[in-house]
């Protein structure tokens, strides 16, 4: 049995932390989830913190039951994958000191909240606050296409514009 050299373990830990801290969005695939989902997060005390599965918050499929997850971190400059790491998922109990610290960090980064003063109470009542703790080494970069079919949605695509529309608009501009 060979163990990973300490230098490589420290490098992997630093890479995971720095890349995740600087990225505003991570792609997370929970156990049993059909596809990875983009999640906003905050890096705090050695783990990525996410909140969701409640009214007005992001969905967390396959994460709220704990277990494991795969996290892919993108770069801010080009948006390409920088690093992929495995995580253990821990749900924080509302009102615990660890939960209070996590919510303080998350609240400061939550954009466009309709009830910014009531966020902690709403999150305690309706949402899950999770810690995604890295398990160690980074995953090797994938080869080949990672394209997946889009998730089901009620949205539709626009139909093509009628061929006569440009002429009608030009005529209307000519009258003014």
Short mmCIF file of C-alpha atoms in Angstrom, two decimals:
data_model
loop_
_atom_site.label_atom_id
_atom_site.label_comp_id
_atom_site.label_asym_id
_atom_site.label_seq_id
_atom_site.Cartn_x
_atom_site.Cartn_y
_atom_site.Cartn_z
CA UNK A 1 0.00 0.00 0.00
CA UNK A 2 1.44 3.37 -1.02
CA UNK A 3 0.46 6.63 0.54
CA UNK A 4 0.29 9.93 -1.24
CA UNK A 5 3.34 12.12 -0.66
CA UNK A 6 2.60 14.93 1.81
CA UNK A 7 3.67 17.56 -0.71
CA UNK A 8 1.10 16.36 -3.27
CA UNK A 9 -1.66 16.25 -0.63
CA UNK A 10 -0.88 19.82 0.41
CA UNK A 11 -0.81 20.94 -3.22
CA UNK A 12 -4.20 19.31 -3.89
CA UNK A 13 -5.69 20.88 -0.78
CA UNK A 14 -4.41 24.33 -1.76
CA UNK A 15 -5.65 23.92 -5.34
CA UNK A 16 -9.12 22.89 -4.19
CA UNK A 17 -9.37 25.76 -1.72
CA UNK A 18 -8.02 28.50 -3.99
CA UNK A 19 -10.04 27.49 -7.05
CA UNK A 20 -13.27 27.04 -5.09
CA UNK A 21 -12.81 30.26 -3.11
CA UNK A 22 -12.37 32.34 -6.29
CA UNK A 23 -15.18 30.74 -8.27
CA UNK A 24 -18.66 32.14 -7.69
CA UNK A 25 -20.27 28.99 -9.04
CA UNK A 26 -19.54 25.29 -8.60
CA UNK A 27 -21.09 22.32 -10.38
CA UNK A 28 -22.20 19.65 -7.92
CA UNK A 29 -23.51 16.15 -8.56
CA UNK A 30 -25.03 14.55 -5.49
CA UNK A 31 -25.48 10.82 -4.96
CA UNK A 32 -28.14 9.57 -7.33
CA UNK A 33 -28.62 12.93 -9.07
CA UNK A 34 -29.08 12.67 -12.84
CA UNK A 35 -26.73 15.57 -13.63
CA UNK A 36 -24.47 18.11 -11.99
CA UNK A 37 -26.18 21.35 -10.97
CA UNK A 38 -24.65 24.83 -10.78
CA UNK A 39 -24.72 26.14 -7.21
CA UNK A 40 -23.64 29.43 -5.69
CA UNK A 41 -21.55 28.88 -2.61
CA UNK A 42 -19.18 30.39 -0.06
CA UNK A 43 -15.85 28.86 0.95
CA UNK A 44 -15.58 28.93 4.74
CA UNK A 45 -13.33 27.06 7.18
CA UNK A 46 -12.14 24.44 4.71
CA UNK A 47 -15.45 23.61 3.02
CA UNK A 48 -17.91 24.91 0.45
CA UNK A 49 -21.16 26.06 2.03
CA UNK A 50 -24.42 25.92 0.05
CA UNK A 51 -28.00 26.68 0.95
CA UNK A 52 -31.14 25.57 -0.84
CA UNK A 53 -34.13 23.27 -1.18
CA UNK A 54 -36.48 25.88 0.19
CA UNK A 55 -38.72 28.68 -0.97
CA UNK A 56 -36.81 30.96 -3.32
CA UNK A 57 -33.50 29.08 -3.03
CA UNK A 58 -31.53 26.80 -5.33
CA UNK A 59 -32.44 23.11 -5.63
CA UNK A 60 -30.02 20.61 -4.08
CA UNK A 61 -30.91 17.26 -5.69
CA UNK A 62 -29.15 14.30 -4.11
CA UNK A 63 -27.37 16.42 -1.50
CA UNK A 64 -29.72 16.91 1.44
CA UNK A 65 -29.49 13.28 2.54
CA UNK A 66 -25.75 13.58 3.16
CA UNK A 67 -23.33 11.13 1.64
CA UNK A 68 -20.91 12.04 -1.12
CA UNK A 69 -20.80 14.50 -3.98
CA UNK A 70 -18.57 15.38 -6.90
CA UNK A 71 -17.67 19.07 -7.23
CA UNK A 72 -16.35 20.64 -10.44
CA UNK A 73 -14.89 24.13 -10.18
CA UNK A 74 -14.68 26.46 -13.16
CA UNK A 75 -12.23 29.24 -13.79
CA UNK A 76 -13.39 32.85 -13.70
CA UNK A 77 -11.46 33.94 -16.79
CA UNK A 78 -12.62 31.45 -19.43
CA UNK A 79 -15.17 29.39 -17.50
CA UNK A 80 -13.37 26.09 -18.16
CA UNK A 81 -13.01 23.31 -15.61
CA UNK A 82 -10.08 23.89 -13.25
CA UNK A 83 -10.41 21.10 -10.77
CA UNK A 84 -12.80 18.33 -9.75
CA UNK A 85 -12.91 17.03 -6.19
CA UNK A 86 -14.95 14.63 -4.10
CA UNK A 87 -16.76 15.85 -1.01
CA UNK A 88 -18.62 14.50 1.96
CA UNK A 89 -21.91 16.31 2.52
CA UNK A 90 -22.88 17.40 6.04
CA UNK A 91 -26.20 19.03 6.84
CA UNK A 92 -25.84 21.67 9.55
CA UNK A 93 -28.44 21.70 12.30
CA UNK A 94 -30.30 25.00 12.53
CA UNK A 95 -29.28 27.00 15.57
CA UNK A 96 -25.98 25.17 16.17
CA UNK A 97 -22.83 27.31 16.45
CA UNK A 98 -21.53 25.82 13.18
CA UNK A 99 -24.85 26.68 11.45
CA UNK A 100 -24.79 30.25 12.82
CA UNK A 101 -21.28 30.81 11.42
CA UNK A 102 -22.21 29.31 8.06
CA UNK A 103 -25.39 31.40 7.77
CA UNK A 104 -23.48 34.58 8.62
CA UNK A 105 -21.09 33.88 5.72
CA UNK A 106 -23.83 32.84 3.29
CA UNK A 107 -26.10 35.77 4.14
CA UNK A 108 -23.35 38.22 3.24
CA UNK A 109 -23.01 36.68 -0.24
CA UNK A 110 -26.70 36.08 -0.99
CA UNK A 111 -27.69 38.39 -3.85
CA UNK A 112 -31.19 39.68 -4.52
CA UNK A 113 -32.79 38.20 -1.45
CA UNK A 114 -36.38 39.44 -1.12
CA UNK A 115 -36.15 39.41 2.68
CA UNK A 116 -32.54 40.09 3.60
CA UNK A 117 -33.29 40.69 7.28
CA UNK A 118 -35.38 37.53 7.61
CA UNK A 119 -32.95 35.18 5.80
CA UNK A 120 -31.67 33.30 8.89
CA UNK A 121 -35.17 32.57 10.15
CA UNK A 122 -36.37 31.48 6.69
CA UNK A 123 -33.33 29.28 6.14
CA UNK A 124 -33.78 27.67 9.56
CA UNK A 125 -37.44 26.99 8.84
CA UNK A 126 -37.45 26.04 5.14
CA UNK A 127 -33.96 25.32 3.81
CA UNK A 128 -30.95 23.06 4.14
CA UNK A 129 -27.52 24.54 4.87
CA UNK A 130 -24.83 22.09 3.76
CA UNK A 131 -21.04 21.82 4.13
CA UNK A 132 -19.23 20.13 1.26
CA UNK A 133 -15.94 19.00 2.81
CA UNK A 134 -13.17 17.89 0.41
CA UNK A 135 -12.11 14.28 0.96
CA UNK A 136 -8.56 14.84 -0.24
CA UNK A 137 -7.04 14.40 -3.66
CA UNK A 138 -8.29 16.04 -6.82
CA UNK A 139 -9.89 13.90 -9.50
CA UNK A 140 -8.10 13.45 -12.83
CA UNK A 141 -9.28 15.75 -15.62
CA UNK A 142 -11.92 14.00 -17.74
CA UNK A 143 -11.31 13.11 -21.35
CA UNK A 144 -13.88 13.28 -24.10
CA UNK A 145 -17.14 15.16 -24.19
CA UNK A 146 -19.04 15.75 -20.97
CA UNK A 147 -22.12 17.02 -22.80
CA UNK A 148 -25.39 15.92 -21.25
CA UNK A 149 -28.94 16.40 -22.44
CA UNK A 150 -30.61 19.47 -20.92
CA UNK A 151 -32.78 19.02 -17.85
CA UNK A 152 -36.56 19.04 -18.45
CA UNK A 153 -38.08 22.52 -18.35
CA UNK A 154 -41.43 24.13 -19.20
CA UNK A 155 -39.58 26.81 -21.23
CA UNK A 156 -40.02 26.81 -24.99
CA UNK A 157 -37.96 28.15 -27.84
CA UNK A 158 -39.06 31.08 -29.91
CA UNK A 159 -40.67 30.35 -33.24
CA UNK A 160 -39.02 31.87 -36.32
CA UNK A 161 -40.15 35.37 -37.24
CA UNK A 162 -42.55 35.53 -40.18
CA UNK A 163 -40.81 36.28 -43.48
CA UNK A 164 -42.89 39.45 -44.03
CA UNK A 165 -42.04 40.97 -40.62
CA UNK A 166 -38.93 42.94 -41.73
CA UNK A 167 -40.95 44.60 -44.56
CA UNK A 168 -43.81 45.47 -42.17
CA UNK A 169 -41.43 47.04 -39.68
CA UNK A 170 -39.62 49.00 -42.41
CA UNK A 171 -42.95 50.36 -43.69
CA UNK A 172 -43.97 51.40 -40.17
CA UNK A 173 -40.68 53.30 -39.69
CA UNK A 174 -41.19 55.04 -43.04
CA UNK A 175 -44.54 56.52 -41.92
CA UNK A 176 -43.09 58.21 -38.83
#
